[in-house]
mmCIF file of C-alpha atoms in Angstrom:
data_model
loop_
_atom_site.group_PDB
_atom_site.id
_atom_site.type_symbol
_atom_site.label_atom_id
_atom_site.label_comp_id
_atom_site.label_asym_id
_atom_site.label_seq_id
_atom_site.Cartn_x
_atom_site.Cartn_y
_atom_site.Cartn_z
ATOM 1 C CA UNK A 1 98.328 94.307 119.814
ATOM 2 C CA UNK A 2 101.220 95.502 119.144
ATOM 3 C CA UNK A 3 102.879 96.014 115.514
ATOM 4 C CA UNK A 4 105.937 95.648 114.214
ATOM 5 C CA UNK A 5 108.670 97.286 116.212
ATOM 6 C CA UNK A 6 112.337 98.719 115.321
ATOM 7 C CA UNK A 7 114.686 99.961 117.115
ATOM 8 C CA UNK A 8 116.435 102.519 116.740
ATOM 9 C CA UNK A 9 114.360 105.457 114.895
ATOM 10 C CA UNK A 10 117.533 106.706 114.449
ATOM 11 C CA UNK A 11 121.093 105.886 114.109
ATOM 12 C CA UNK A 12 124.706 108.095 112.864
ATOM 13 C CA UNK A 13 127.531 106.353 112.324
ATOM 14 C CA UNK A 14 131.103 107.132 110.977
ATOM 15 C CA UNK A 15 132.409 105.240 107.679
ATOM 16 C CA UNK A 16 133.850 101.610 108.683
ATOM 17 C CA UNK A 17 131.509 100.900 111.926
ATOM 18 C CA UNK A 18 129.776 98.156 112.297
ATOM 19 C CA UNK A 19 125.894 98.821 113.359
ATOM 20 C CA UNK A 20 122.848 96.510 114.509
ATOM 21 C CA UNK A 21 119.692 96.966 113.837
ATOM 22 C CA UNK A 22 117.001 94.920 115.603
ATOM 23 C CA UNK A 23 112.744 94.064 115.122
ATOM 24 C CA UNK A 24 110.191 92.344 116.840
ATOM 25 C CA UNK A 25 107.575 91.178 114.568
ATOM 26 C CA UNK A 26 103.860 91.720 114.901
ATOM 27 C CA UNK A 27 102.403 89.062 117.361
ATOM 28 C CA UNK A 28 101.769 85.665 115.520
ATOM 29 C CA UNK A 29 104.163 86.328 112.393
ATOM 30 C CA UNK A 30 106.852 83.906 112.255
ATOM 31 C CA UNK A 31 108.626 85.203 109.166
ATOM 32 C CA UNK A 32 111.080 88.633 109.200
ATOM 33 C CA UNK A 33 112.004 90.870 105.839
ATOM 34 C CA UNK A 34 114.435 93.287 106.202
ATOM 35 C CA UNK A 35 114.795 95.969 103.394
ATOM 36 C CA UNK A 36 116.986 99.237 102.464
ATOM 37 C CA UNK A 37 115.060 102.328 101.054
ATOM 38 C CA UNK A 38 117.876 104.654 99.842
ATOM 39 C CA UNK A 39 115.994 108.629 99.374
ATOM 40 C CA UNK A 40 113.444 108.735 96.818
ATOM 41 C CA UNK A 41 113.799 104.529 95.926
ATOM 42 C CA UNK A 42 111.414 102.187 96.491
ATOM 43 C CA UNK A 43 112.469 99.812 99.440
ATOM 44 C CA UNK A 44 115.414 96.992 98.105
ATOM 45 C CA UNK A 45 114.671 93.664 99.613
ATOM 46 C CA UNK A 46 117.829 92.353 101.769
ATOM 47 C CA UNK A 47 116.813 89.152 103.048
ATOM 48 C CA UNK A 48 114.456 87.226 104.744
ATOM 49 C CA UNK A 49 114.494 85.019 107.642
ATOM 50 C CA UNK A 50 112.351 82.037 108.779
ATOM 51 C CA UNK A 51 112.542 79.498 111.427
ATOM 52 C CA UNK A 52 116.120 81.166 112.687
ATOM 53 C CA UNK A 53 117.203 80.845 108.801
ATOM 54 C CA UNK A 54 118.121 82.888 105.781
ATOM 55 C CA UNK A 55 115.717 81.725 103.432
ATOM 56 C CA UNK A 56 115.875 83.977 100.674
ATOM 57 C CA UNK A 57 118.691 86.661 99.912
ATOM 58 C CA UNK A 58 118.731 89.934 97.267
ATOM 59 C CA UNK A 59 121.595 91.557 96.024
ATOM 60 C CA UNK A 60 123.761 92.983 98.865
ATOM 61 C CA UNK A 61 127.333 91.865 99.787
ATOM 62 C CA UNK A 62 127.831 89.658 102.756
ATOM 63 C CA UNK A 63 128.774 92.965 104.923
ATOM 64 C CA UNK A 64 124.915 92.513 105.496
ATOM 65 C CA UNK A 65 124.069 89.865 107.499
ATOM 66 C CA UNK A 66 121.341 88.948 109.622
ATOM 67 C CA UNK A 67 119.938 86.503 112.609
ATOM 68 C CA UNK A 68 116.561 85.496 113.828
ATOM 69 C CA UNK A 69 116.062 84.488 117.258
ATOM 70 C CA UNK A 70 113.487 81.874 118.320
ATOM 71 C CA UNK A 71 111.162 84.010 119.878
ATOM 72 C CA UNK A 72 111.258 85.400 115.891
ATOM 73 C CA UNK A 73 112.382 88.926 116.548
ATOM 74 C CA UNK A 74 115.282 89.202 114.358
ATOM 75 C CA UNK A 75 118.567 92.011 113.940
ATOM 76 C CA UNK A 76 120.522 93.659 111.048
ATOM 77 C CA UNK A 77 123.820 93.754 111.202
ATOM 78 C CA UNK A 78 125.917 95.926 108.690
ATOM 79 C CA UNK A 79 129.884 95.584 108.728
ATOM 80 C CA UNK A 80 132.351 98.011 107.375
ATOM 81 C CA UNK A 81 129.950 100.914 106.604
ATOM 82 C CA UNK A 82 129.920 102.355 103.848
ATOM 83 C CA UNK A 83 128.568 106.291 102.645
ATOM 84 C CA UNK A 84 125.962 104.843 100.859
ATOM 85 C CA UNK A 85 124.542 102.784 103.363
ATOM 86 C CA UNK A 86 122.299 105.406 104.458
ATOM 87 C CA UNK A 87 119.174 104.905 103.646
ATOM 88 C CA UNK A 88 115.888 103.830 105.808
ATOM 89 C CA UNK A 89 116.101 100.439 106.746
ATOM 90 C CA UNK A 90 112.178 98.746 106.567
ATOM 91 C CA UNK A 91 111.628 95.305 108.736
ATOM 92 C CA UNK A 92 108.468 93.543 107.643
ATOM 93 C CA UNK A 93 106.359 90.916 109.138
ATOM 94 C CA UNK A 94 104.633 88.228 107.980
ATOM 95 C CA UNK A 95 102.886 84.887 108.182
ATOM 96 C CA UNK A 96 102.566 82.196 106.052
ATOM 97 C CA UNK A 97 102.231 84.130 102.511
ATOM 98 C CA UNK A 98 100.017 86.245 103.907
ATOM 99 C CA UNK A 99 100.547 90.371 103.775
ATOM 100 C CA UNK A 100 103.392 91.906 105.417
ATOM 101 C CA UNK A 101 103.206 94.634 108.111
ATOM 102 C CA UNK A 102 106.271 97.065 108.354
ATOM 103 C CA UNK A 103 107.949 98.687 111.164
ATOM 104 C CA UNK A 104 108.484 102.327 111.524
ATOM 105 C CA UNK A 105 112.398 101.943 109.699
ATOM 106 C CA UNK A 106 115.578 102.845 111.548
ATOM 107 C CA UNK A 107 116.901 105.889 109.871
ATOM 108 C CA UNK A 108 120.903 105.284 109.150
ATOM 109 C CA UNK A 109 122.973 107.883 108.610
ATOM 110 C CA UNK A 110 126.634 107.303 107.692
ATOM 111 C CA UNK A 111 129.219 110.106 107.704
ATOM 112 C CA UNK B 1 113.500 92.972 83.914
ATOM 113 C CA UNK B 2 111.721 95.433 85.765
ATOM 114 C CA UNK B 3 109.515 93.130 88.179
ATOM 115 C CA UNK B 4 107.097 96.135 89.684
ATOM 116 C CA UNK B 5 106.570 99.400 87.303
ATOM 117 C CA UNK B 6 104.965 102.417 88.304
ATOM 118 C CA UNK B 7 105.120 105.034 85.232
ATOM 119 C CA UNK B 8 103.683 108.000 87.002
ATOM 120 C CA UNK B 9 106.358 109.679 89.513
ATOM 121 C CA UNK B 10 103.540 112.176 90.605
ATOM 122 C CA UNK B 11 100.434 112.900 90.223
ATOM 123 C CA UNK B 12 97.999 115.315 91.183
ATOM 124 C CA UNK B 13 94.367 114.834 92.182
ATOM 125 C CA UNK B 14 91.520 117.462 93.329
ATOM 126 C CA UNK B 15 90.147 116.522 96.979
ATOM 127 C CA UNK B 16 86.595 114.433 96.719
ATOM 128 C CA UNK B 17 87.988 113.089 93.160
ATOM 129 C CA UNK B 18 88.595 109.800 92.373
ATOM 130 C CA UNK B 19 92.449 108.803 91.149
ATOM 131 C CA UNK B 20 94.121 105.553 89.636
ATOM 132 C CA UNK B 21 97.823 104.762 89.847
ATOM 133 C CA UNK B 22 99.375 102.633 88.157
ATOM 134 C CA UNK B 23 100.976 99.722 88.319
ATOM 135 C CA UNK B 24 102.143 97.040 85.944
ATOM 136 C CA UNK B 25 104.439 93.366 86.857
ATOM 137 C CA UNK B 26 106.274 90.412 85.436
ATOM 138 C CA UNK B 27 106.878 87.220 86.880
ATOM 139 C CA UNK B 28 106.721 83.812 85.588
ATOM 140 C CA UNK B 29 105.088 82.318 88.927
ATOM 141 C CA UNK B 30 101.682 81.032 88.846
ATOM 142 C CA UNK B 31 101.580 81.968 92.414
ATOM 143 C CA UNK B 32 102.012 85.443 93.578
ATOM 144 C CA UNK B 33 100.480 88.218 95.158
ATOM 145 C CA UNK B 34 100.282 92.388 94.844
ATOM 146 C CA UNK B 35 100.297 94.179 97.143
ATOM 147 C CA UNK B 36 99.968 98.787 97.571
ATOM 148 C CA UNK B 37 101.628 100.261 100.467
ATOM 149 C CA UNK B 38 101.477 103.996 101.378
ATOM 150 C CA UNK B 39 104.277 106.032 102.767
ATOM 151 C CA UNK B 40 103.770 109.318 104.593
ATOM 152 C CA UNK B 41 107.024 111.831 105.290
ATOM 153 C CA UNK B 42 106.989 110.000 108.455
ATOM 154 C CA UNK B 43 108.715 107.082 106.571
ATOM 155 C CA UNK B 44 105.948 103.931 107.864
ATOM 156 C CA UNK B 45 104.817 101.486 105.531
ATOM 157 C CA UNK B 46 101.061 101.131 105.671
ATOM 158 C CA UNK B 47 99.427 98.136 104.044
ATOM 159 C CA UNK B 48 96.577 98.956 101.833
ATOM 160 C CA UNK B 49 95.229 96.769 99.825
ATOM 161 C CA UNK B 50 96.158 92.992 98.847
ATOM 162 C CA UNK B 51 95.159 90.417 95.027
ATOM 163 C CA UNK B 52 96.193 86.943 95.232
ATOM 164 C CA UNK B 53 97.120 85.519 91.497
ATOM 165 C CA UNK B 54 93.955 83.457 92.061
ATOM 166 C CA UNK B 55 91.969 85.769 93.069
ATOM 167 C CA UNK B 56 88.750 85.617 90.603
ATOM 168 C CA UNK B 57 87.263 89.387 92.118
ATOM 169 C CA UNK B 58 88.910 92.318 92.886
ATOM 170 C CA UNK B 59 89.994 93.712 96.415
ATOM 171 C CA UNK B 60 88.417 96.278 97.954
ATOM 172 C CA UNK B 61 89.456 97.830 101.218
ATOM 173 C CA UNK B 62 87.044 100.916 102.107
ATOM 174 C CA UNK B 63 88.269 103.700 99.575
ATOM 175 C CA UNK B 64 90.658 101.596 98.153
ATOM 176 C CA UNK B 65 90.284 98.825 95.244
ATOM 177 C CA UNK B 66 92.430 96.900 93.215
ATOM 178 C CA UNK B 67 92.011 96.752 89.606
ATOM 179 C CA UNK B 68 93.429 93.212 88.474
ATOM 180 C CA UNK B 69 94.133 92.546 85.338
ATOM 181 C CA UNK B 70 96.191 89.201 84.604
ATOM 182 C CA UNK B 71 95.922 88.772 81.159
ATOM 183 C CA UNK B 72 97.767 92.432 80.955
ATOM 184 C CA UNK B 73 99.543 92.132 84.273
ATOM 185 C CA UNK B 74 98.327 95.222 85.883
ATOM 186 C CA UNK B 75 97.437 95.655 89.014
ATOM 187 C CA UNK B 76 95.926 99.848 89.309
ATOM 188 C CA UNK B 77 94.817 100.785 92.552
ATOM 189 C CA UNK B 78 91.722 103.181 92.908
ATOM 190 C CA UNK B 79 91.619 105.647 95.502
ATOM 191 C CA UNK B 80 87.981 107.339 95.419
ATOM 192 C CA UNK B 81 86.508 110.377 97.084
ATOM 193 C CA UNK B 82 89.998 111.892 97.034
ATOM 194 C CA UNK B 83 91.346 113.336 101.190
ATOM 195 C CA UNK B 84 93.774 115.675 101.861
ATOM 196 C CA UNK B 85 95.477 112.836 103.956
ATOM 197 C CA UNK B 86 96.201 110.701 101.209
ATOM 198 C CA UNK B 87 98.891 112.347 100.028
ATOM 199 C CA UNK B 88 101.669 110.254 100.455
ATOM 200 C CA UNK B 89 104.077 108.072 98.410
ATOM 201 C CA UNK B 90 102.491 104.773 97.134
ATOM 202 C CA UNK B 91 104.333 101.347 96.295
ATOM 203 C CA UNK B 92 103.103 98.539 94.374
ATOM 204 C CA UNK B 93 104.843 94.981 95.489
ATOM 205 C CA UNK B 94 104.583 91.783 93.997
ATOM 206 C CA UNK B 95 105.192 88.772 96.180
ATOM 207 C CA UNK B 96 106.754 85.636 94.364
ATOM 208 C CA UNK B 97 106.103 81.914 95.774
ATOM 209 C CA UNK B 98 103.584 81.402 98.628
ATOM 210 C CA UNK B 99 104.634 79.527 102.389
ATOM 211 C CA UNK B 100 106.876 80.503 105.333
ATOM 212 C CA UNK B 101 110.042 82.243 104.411
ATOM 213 C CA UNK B 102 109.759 81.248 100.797
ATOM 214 C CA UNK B 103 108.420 84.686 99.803
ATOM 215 C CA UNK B 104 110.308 87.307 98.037
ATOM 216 C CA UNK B 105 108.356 90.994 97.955
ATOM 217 C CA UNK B 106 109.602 93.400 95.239
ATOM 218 C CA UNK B 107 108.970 97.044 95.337
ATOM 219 C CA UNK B 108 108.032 99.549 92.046
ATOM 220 C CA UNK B 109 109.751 102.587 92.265
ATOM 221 C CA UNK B 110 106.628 104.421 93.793
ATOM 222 C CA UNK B 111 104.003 107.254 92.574
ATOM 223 C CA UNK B 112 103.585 110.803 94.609
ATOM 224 C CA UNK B 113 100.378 111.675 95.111
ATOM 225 C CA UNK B 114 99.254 115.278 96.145
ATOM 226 C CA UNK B 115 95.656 115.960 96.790
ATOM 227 C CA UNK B 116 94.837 119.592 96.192
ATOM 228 C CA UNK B 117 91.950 121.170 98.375
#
């Protein structure tokens, strides 16, 4: 069974880009977390997604924005990049309340 | 408010011993759950160890368990018999509200745990 997957591990990008990140969520889960770890921070939650919705939302500006797709897999999409973007970006699965499993993060690097 | 704290940055434990880090919350929710994750250099978040608010014992997961204290809101996770591979970063999480895509997980800042052989 497979875990929760992101892609990519790794990712440079120049200041202004747009970039997508995407996940596919352990088998069963129905509900996607994205979250931003900036170097030596705990993870920052972004948003969360369930049944193709935003359900909940933390503090980022709408340059973040996200979709989930019905087979739940969901992507990250960041507009107008900024320096201090970079950071590890964390997608987490979950059903129901239950505990959530994270991906490996996609590494971001802005420059 | 700080939702999650963690007061210990780092700590240091000898292999085979037993270490506690710490980790108190806040929320106003009667329904919530903690949650420890460890983090390796590699960057992966690896579940650990999970206390619902209604919980009435606490969790145990092999080496792991989860000291729960509501009345003081602290939530300490126990590591016994000490390896070389747990040193790592750890997180305590709280999760707020319970259901599909009604859950909002916030981290602590984290502890750094070195075990020395």
């Amino acid at each position: 069974d497979a875990g929760v997957t992101q892609s990519p591990t790794h990712l440079i990008k120049t200041r202004g880009q747009q970039v997508t990140l995407r996940c596919s969520p352990k088998s069963g889960h129905d509900t996607v977390s994205w979250y931003q770890q900036a170097l030596g921070q705990g993870p920052q939650f972004i948003f969360q997604y369930y049944e193709e919705e935003e359900r909940q939302r933390g503090n980022f500006p709408d340059r973040f924005s996200g979709h989930q797709f019905p087979n739940y897999s969901s992507e990250l999409n960041v507009n107008a990049l900024l320096l201090g973007d970079s950071a590890l970006y964390l997608c987490a699965s979950s059903f129901s309340g239950e505990e959530a499993f994270f991906g490996q993060g996609t590494r971001l690097t802005v420059v | 408010a700080q939702k999650i704290t963690q007061t210990q940055p780092g700590m240091f434990v000898q292999e085979k011993e037993a270490v506690t880090l710490d980790c108190t919350y806040d929320t106003s929710d009667p329904s919530y759950g903690l949650f420890w994750y460890k983090q390796p250099s590699s960057g992966e978040m690896i579940f650990l160890i999970y206390q619902g608010s209604y919980d009435q014992q606490n969790a145990t997961e092999g080496r792991y368990s989860l000291n729960f204290q509501k009345a003081r809101k602290s939530a300490n996770l126990v590591i016994s018999a000490s390896q070389l591979g747990d040193s790592a970063m750890y997180f305590c999480a709280m999760r707020e509200g319970w259901g599909g895509g009604y859950q909002k997980v916030t981290f602590g800042t984290g502890t750094k745990l070195q075990v020395i052989p």
